[in-house]
Amino acid sequence: MYQKFQATQLFTGTELLEDQLVLITSKDGTVEGIVGIEDAGDDVQSFEGILTPGFVNAHCHLELSHMKDMIPAHTGLQEFVKQIVSLRKVEEHVIEEAIEKAEAEMLSNGIVAVGDISNTLDTLAQKSKYNLAYYTFVELYDLDPTRAHDKIIAGIENQKAFQDKCIRASLVPHAPYSVTNNLWKLLATHFGSHTISMHNQETPDENDFFKTKTGSFLGMYERTKVSLDFFEATGLSSLQSVLPIFKNAATSILVHNSFTNADDIAAVKKQMPNTFWCLCPNANQYIEQTMPPIELLRTNGANIIVGTDSYASNWSLNILDELKTIQKHNPQIPLDEMLGWATINGARALQMDKTLGSFETGKKPGVVIIENVAGDNNLAKAVSRRVI
């Protein structure tokens, strides 16, 4: 039994086509092929809009879903982090219900796979239902170099808990400024063939800290009563400071990148060619009222992907909403390029492109319809929903 879908436009994962084409899948959603409408036969389901493979949310914090609307917008990164820490301790059932609701939202608006940051096992039960494909990034951080070994042991236990449920999981650093050299060295021995994610350059203070050991990040260490005697300024940006170790990752995802410059991109391109740059524009707007340097990334040939971040820092968990914000600030970017970021590029970053990301025969990428698209492919009023 076949299913047949036709729309105004069809995005294959690499091309946006306007010919009268029909996508044919088996009953379970496996792609059988794309044919002309004259060869499709009967029972074709027709839509007004764009048919696209399912979206890949390359960066999320599902375990923070209970924090929706709790942290005011535009607090700045350091205040935001303080609020996250204070709001983590709530009743278990509240966290579980919020996680389930957030996943249901992602499913309905067309997300099929998620790169999800986990500091706890709070998402394990929901992920074990296999409603979405997850790549779990077991995130480690600590400002105290004497605790590195304990952190790794705890991280390995969490990683194993996810892997025992057949959920992909890797040990990853939180950010350059929150991982000591001791912890970095231990982490690097666990990179292997995994995808490794890291928050990167969300605020200019992050770069100042590494370049000159100045700025507001000094206060963060003071609040935790950790001596900074072990830390020496590198004279380099935060990203370039950790590249000697981070470059050992087989595949990497750099998230946010709000204050990344051309030298950073060039250094990564030279030392880590299999790197993906994740844009979470609505989270950047929510926290710092900034936008990542998208045009700089494009002109330097960066591999771009898209994420939502968490409900602590966003109004929705919807990849189409992220594309709307990108298009609003960068109307010159072709829609097919952005859709590629949200589909095949994301699948490659999460090492899921054998089954997801494009309408290639044998894949099972999900089918999404984007409706209410303006004639010039303007997404301002568009909505997305999953067809299968």
XYZ file of C-alpha atoms in Angstrom:
388
model
C 0.000 0.000 0.000
C 1.497 3.327 -1.119
C 0.924 6.880 0.074
C 1.180 9.695 -2.463
C 1.746 13.388 -1.697
C 1.798 16.419 -3.968
C 2.110 20.121 -3.119
C 2.761 23.512 -4.683
C 6.467 22.978 -4.089
C 8.536 19.979 -3.029
C 11.816 20.259 -1.150
C 13.849 17.099 -1.592
C 16.453 17.845 1.075
C 18.697 19.594 -1.447
C 16.388 21.191 -4.038
C 13.156 23.178 -3.964
C 11.130 22.029 -6.991
C 7.985 23.578 -8.424
C 7.170 21.008 -11.090
C 4.078 18.892 -10.535
C 5.807 16.086 -8.693
C 4.440 13.397 -6.413
C 6.265 11.893 -3.445
C 5.475 8.199 -3.035
C 6.075 6.375 0.250
C 5.174 3.004 1.673
C 2.594 2.846 4.432
C 5.268 3.249 7.118
C 6.727 6.360 5.429
C 9.694 4.813 3.649
C 10.408 6.762 0.463
C 9.693 4.812 -2.725
C 10.448 7.640 -5.144
C 9.402 10.937 -6.704
C 7.493 10.859 -10.005
C 5.640 13.243 -12.294
C 1.972 13.677 -11.515
C 1.070 12.080 -14.839
C 2.737 8.850 -13.654
C 1.412 8.838 -10.092
C -1.978 7.266 -10.657
C -4.920 7.783 -8.316
C -5.267 8.623 -4.608
C -2.785 11.507 -4.571
C -3.110 13.759 -1.504
C -2.683 17.382 -2.609
C -1.576 20.326 -0.437
C -1.089 24.042 -0.839
C 2.426 24.757 0.371
C 5.815 23.065 0.547
C 6.375 19.377 1.200
C 9.661 18.818 3.025
C 11.442 16.040 4.897
C 11.036 16.176 8.659
C 12.994 18.822 10.544
C 16.051 18.102 12.680
C 16.271 20.117 15.896
C 20.029 20.049 16.356
C 20.086 21.665 19.800
C 17.553 21.393 22.595
C 17.409 21.007 26.387
C 14.275 18.903 26.788
C 14.869 18.456 30.517
C 14.320 22.211 31.038
C 10.812 22.196 29.518
C 9.172 22.914 32.892
C 10.859 26.340 32.875
C 8.635 27.702 30.120
C 7.811 31.380 30.795
C 9.694 31.289 34.116
C 12.799 33.267 33.122
C 12.167 36.794 31.791
C 13.501 37.567 28.337
C 16.605 39.719 27.811
C 18.285 38.944 31.160
C 21.742 38.385 29.653
C 23.611 35.089 29.721
C 25.039 35.109 33.242
C 21.741 36.006 34.907
C 20.028 33.411 32.707
C 22.438 30.698 33.883
C 21.852 31.664 37.527
C 18.097 31.335 37.015
C 18.503 27.909 35.377
C 20.365 26.594 38.411
C 17.754 27.919 40.833
C 14.774 26.527 38.894
C 16.028 22.961 38.403
C 14.728 21.569 41.682
C 10.999 20.954 41.247
C 8.778 17.930 41.742
C 9.595 15.019 39.451
C 6.098 14.723 37.990
C 6.180 18.395 36.948
C 9.373 17.814 34.982
C 8.023 14.617 33.402
C 4.739 16.202 32.305
C 6.532 19.186 30.780
C 8.938 16.925 28.878
C 6.073 14.890 27.434
C 4.198 18.021 26.381
C 7.275 19.575 24.785
C 8.009 16.425 22.799
C 4.409 16.314 21.573
C 4.767 19.883 20.323
C 7.944 19.026 18.426
C 6.274 15.991 16.877
C 3.218 17.904 15.707
C 5.134 20.748 14.054
C 7.363 18.457 12.025
C 10.496 17.687 14.046
C 11.683 14.091 13.611
C 15.071 14.130 15.355
C 16.652 16.058 18.226
C 20.177 16.710 19.449
C 19.364 16.993 23.126
C 21.524 18.229 25.998
C 21.143 16.188 29.177
C 22.631 16.968 32.581
C 20.318 14.433 34.235
C 18.319 11.305 33.402
C 15.027 13.222 33.493
C 14.372 12.638 29.774
C 15.244 8.938 29.713
C 11.704 7.606 30.205
C 10.251 9.781 27.443
C 13.076 9.097 25.011
C 12.600 5.378 25.621
C 9.195 5.633 23.908
C 11.062 6.303 20.622
C 8.589 8.898 19.364
C 11.530 10.919 18.044
C 15.095 10.018 17.136
C 17.409 11.444 19.805
C 21.125 12.012 19.989
C 21.710 12.707 23.680
C 24.630 14.930 24.610
C 25.530 14.097 28.216
C 26.861 17.489 29.205
C 29.670 17.957 31.714
C 30.969 21.107 33.373
C 32.805 22.121 36.525
C 34.833 25.146 37.529
C 36.900 23.152 40.027
C 39.797 21.215 38.414
C 40.037 18.831 41.386
C 36.614 17.311 40.621
C 37.277 16.327 36.994
C 37.555 12.580 37.623
C 34.300 12.459 39.600
C 32.528 14.350 36.832
C 33.674 11.885 34.176
C 32.558 8.885 36.235
C 29.095 10.398 36.745
C 28.871 11.269 33.053
C 29.784 7.731 31.980
C 27.009 6.348 34.187
C 24.431 8.637 32.542
C 25.747 7.869 29.071
C 25.409 4.148 29.726
C 21.845 4.582 31.002
C 20.826 6.147 27.667
C 22.791 3.686 25.579
C 21.245 0.733 27.429
C 17.900 1.950 26.011
C 19.404 2.137 22.501
C 19.555 5.943 22.611
C 22.678 7.445 21.073
C 24.684 9.340 23.659
C 28.060 11.051 23.934
C 29.966 12.891 26.664
C 30.312 16.566 25.762
C 31.646 19.805 27.281
C 29.205 22.529 28.207
C 31.297 25.496 27.029
C 34.946 26.609 26.909
C 34.605 28.713 30.064
C 32.923 26.033 32.201
C 35.275 23.097 31.591
C 38.700 22.990 33.229
C 41.786 21.661 31.461
C 41.666 18.558 33.648
C 38.100 17.799 32.583
C 38.863 18.590 28.934
C 41.676 16.014 28.887
C 39.447 13.319 30.331
C 36.570 14.183 27.999
C 38.750 13.959 24.904
C 39.498 10.298 25.586
C 35.763 9.575 25.178
C 35.125 11.471 21.921
C 35.684 8.471 19.658
C 33.408 8.483 16.607
C 30.661 10.409 18.397
C 29.198 13.792 17.563
C 30.386 16.283 20.210
C 28.362 19.422 20.940
C 29.517 22.607 22.703
C 27.965 25.985 23.506
C 30.148 28.613 21.870
C 30.734 32.364 22.191
C 27.290 33.451 23.385
C 28.636 36.654 24.927
C 31.685 38.905 24.321
C 32.727 38.366 27.952
C 33.532 34.754 27.090
C 36.233 35.886 24.669
C 37.528 38.547 27.072
C 37.988 35.937 29.778
C 40.281 33.817 27.599
C 42.113 36.649 25.890
C 42.978 38.755 28.935
C 41.438 37.105 32.033
C 39.136 40.092 32.467
C 35.409 40.776 32.355
C 32.304 39.627 34.146
C 33.185 35.938 34.023
C 35.588 36.574 36.904
C 32.541 37.187 39.073
C 31.118 33.793 38.136
C 34.177 32.098 39.598
C 34.094 34.331 42.677
C 30.486 33.326 43.382
C 31.445 29.646 43.313
C 34.445 30.337 45.565
C 36.810 28.649 43.105
C 40.325 30.063 42.896
C 41.404 31.134 39.424
C 45.083 30.626 40.125
C 45.095 27.647 37.747
C 43.807 29.674 34.777
C 46.085 31.626 32.462
C 44.900 33.905 29.669
C 45.647 32.519 26.213
C 45.468 35.722 24.156
C 43.026 33.876 21.887
C 39.258 33.702 21.618
C 37.509 31.118 23.776
C 36.930 28.851 20.782
C 40.508 28.966 19.522
C 41.763 28.412 23.070
C 40.103 24.992 23.311
C 40.612 23.894 19.701
C 43.812 21.921 20.472
C 41.649 19.434 22.404
C 38.216 19.956 20.827
C 39.586 19.224 17.356
C 39.859 15.545 18.335
C 36.091 15.195 17.925
C 35.143 13.173 14.828
C 32.060 15.336 14.257
C 31.311 18.512 16.171
C 28.463 20.954 16.689
C 29.135 24.518 17.815
C 26.005 26.115 19.244
C 24.942 29.793 19.235
C 28.188 31.378 17.932
C 26.862 34.902 18.489
C 30.327 36.435 18.835
C 32.291 34.222 16.459
C 34.508 36.037 13.945
C 36.174 35.184 10.637
C 39.428 34.075 12.319
C 37.495 31.606 14.484
C 35.701 30.167 11.467
C 38.962 29.840 9.528
C 40.671 28.076 12.443
C 37.818 25.605 12.796
C 37.642 25.000 9.058
C 41.354 24.174 9.009
C 41.479 21.979 12.090
C 37.930 20.577 12.305
C 36.461 20.291 8.800
C 33.587 18.088 9.988
C 32.062 20.859 12.105
C 28.484 22.096 12.034
C 27.495 25.580 13.214
C 24.137 25.521 14.978
C 21.902 28.592 14.868
C 19.341 29.116 17.650
C 18.262 32.664 16.761
C 15.160 32.840 18.944
C 17.185 31.839 22.020
C 19.776 34.498 21.130
C 16.962 37.038 20.909
C 15.440 35.794 24.173
C 18.622 35.925 26.245
C 20.960 38.545 24.761
C 18.889 40.237 22.022
C 21.570 39.262 19.517
C 21.737 37.376 16.248
C 24.521 35.016 15.159
C 26.736 36.193 12.259
C 24.832 34.158 9.679
C 26.134 35.924 6.601
C 29.714 35.574 7.849
C 29.195 31.839 8.316
C 27.650 31.523 4.849
C 30.385 33.436 3.037
C 33.030 31.310 4.753
C 31.422 28.044 3.673
C 30.335 26.892 7.125
C 28.024 23.901 7.505
C 24.927 25.423 9.131
C 22.231 23.638 11.134
C 19.316 24.856 13.266
C 18.138 24.283 16.845
C 15.510 25.640 19.216
C 17.404 25.583 22.520
C 15.052 25.040 25.482
C 11.741 26.329 26.754
C 13.755 28.218 29.360
C 15.021 30.443 26.540
C 12.418 30.280 23.790
C 8.768 30.902 23.084
C 8.334 27.644 21.118
C 10.108 24.443 20.130
C 9.486 24.878 16.425
C 12.164 24.830 13.732
C 9.944 26.808 11.361
C 9.852 29.637 13.931
C 13.664 29.674 13.878
C 13.660 29.899 10.074
C 11.188 32.788 10.267
C 13.553 34.734 12.518
C 16.512 33.980 10.261
C 14.546 35.122 7.209
C 13.370 38.295 8.958
C 16.964 39.353 9.657
C 18.463 37.874 6.481
C 15.855 38.066 3.691
C 18.500 37.470 1.039
C 18.995 33.810 2.015
C 17.204 31.457 -0.409
C 14.532 29.316 1.216
C 15.954 26.070 -0.145
C 19.256 26.820 1.578
C 17.558 27.345 4.940
C 15.455 24.224 4.533
C 18.670 22.300 3.878
C 20.051 23.537 7.180
C 16.929 22.270 8.942
C 16.851 18.845 7.266
C 19.795 17.129 5.592
C 22.498 19.179 7.339
C 20.987 18.466 10.733
C 20.730 14.778 9.909
C 24.397 14.707 8.913
C 25.438 16.489 12.108
C 23.608 13.887 14.222
C 24.899 11.052 12.025
C 21.330 10.138 11.076
C 21.479 10.933 7.355
C 21.216 7.279 6.336
C 17.536 7.407 7.262
C 16.602 11.077 7.737
C 17.026 14.460 6.084
C 15.997 13.923 2.446
C 13.487 12.237 0.178
C 15.869 9.580 -1.097
C 14.632 6.092 -1.884
C 14.834 3.854 1.168
C 14.938 6.639 3.728
C 12.190 7.259 6.271
C 12.595 11.000 6.913
C 9.039 11.965 7.815
C 6.879 14.176 5.617
C 6.032 17.750 6.651
C 3.840 20.342 4.956
C 4.609 24.053 5.345
C 1.407 25.999 4.676
C 0.517 29.693 4.327
C 3.749 30.480 2.501
C 3.590 33.816 0.664
C 4.164 33.910 -3.088
C 7.766 35.100 -2.671
C 8.470 32.226 -0.228
C 8.027 34.545 2.738
C 7.545 32.478 5.891
C 6.137 35.218 8.149
C 2.680 33.610 8.400
C 3.662 30.049 7.576
C 2.793 27.058 9.759
C 4.176 23.526 9.667
C 2.638 20.203 10.532
C 3.682 16.614 10.207
C 1.860 14.589 7.558
C 3.530 11.253 8.397
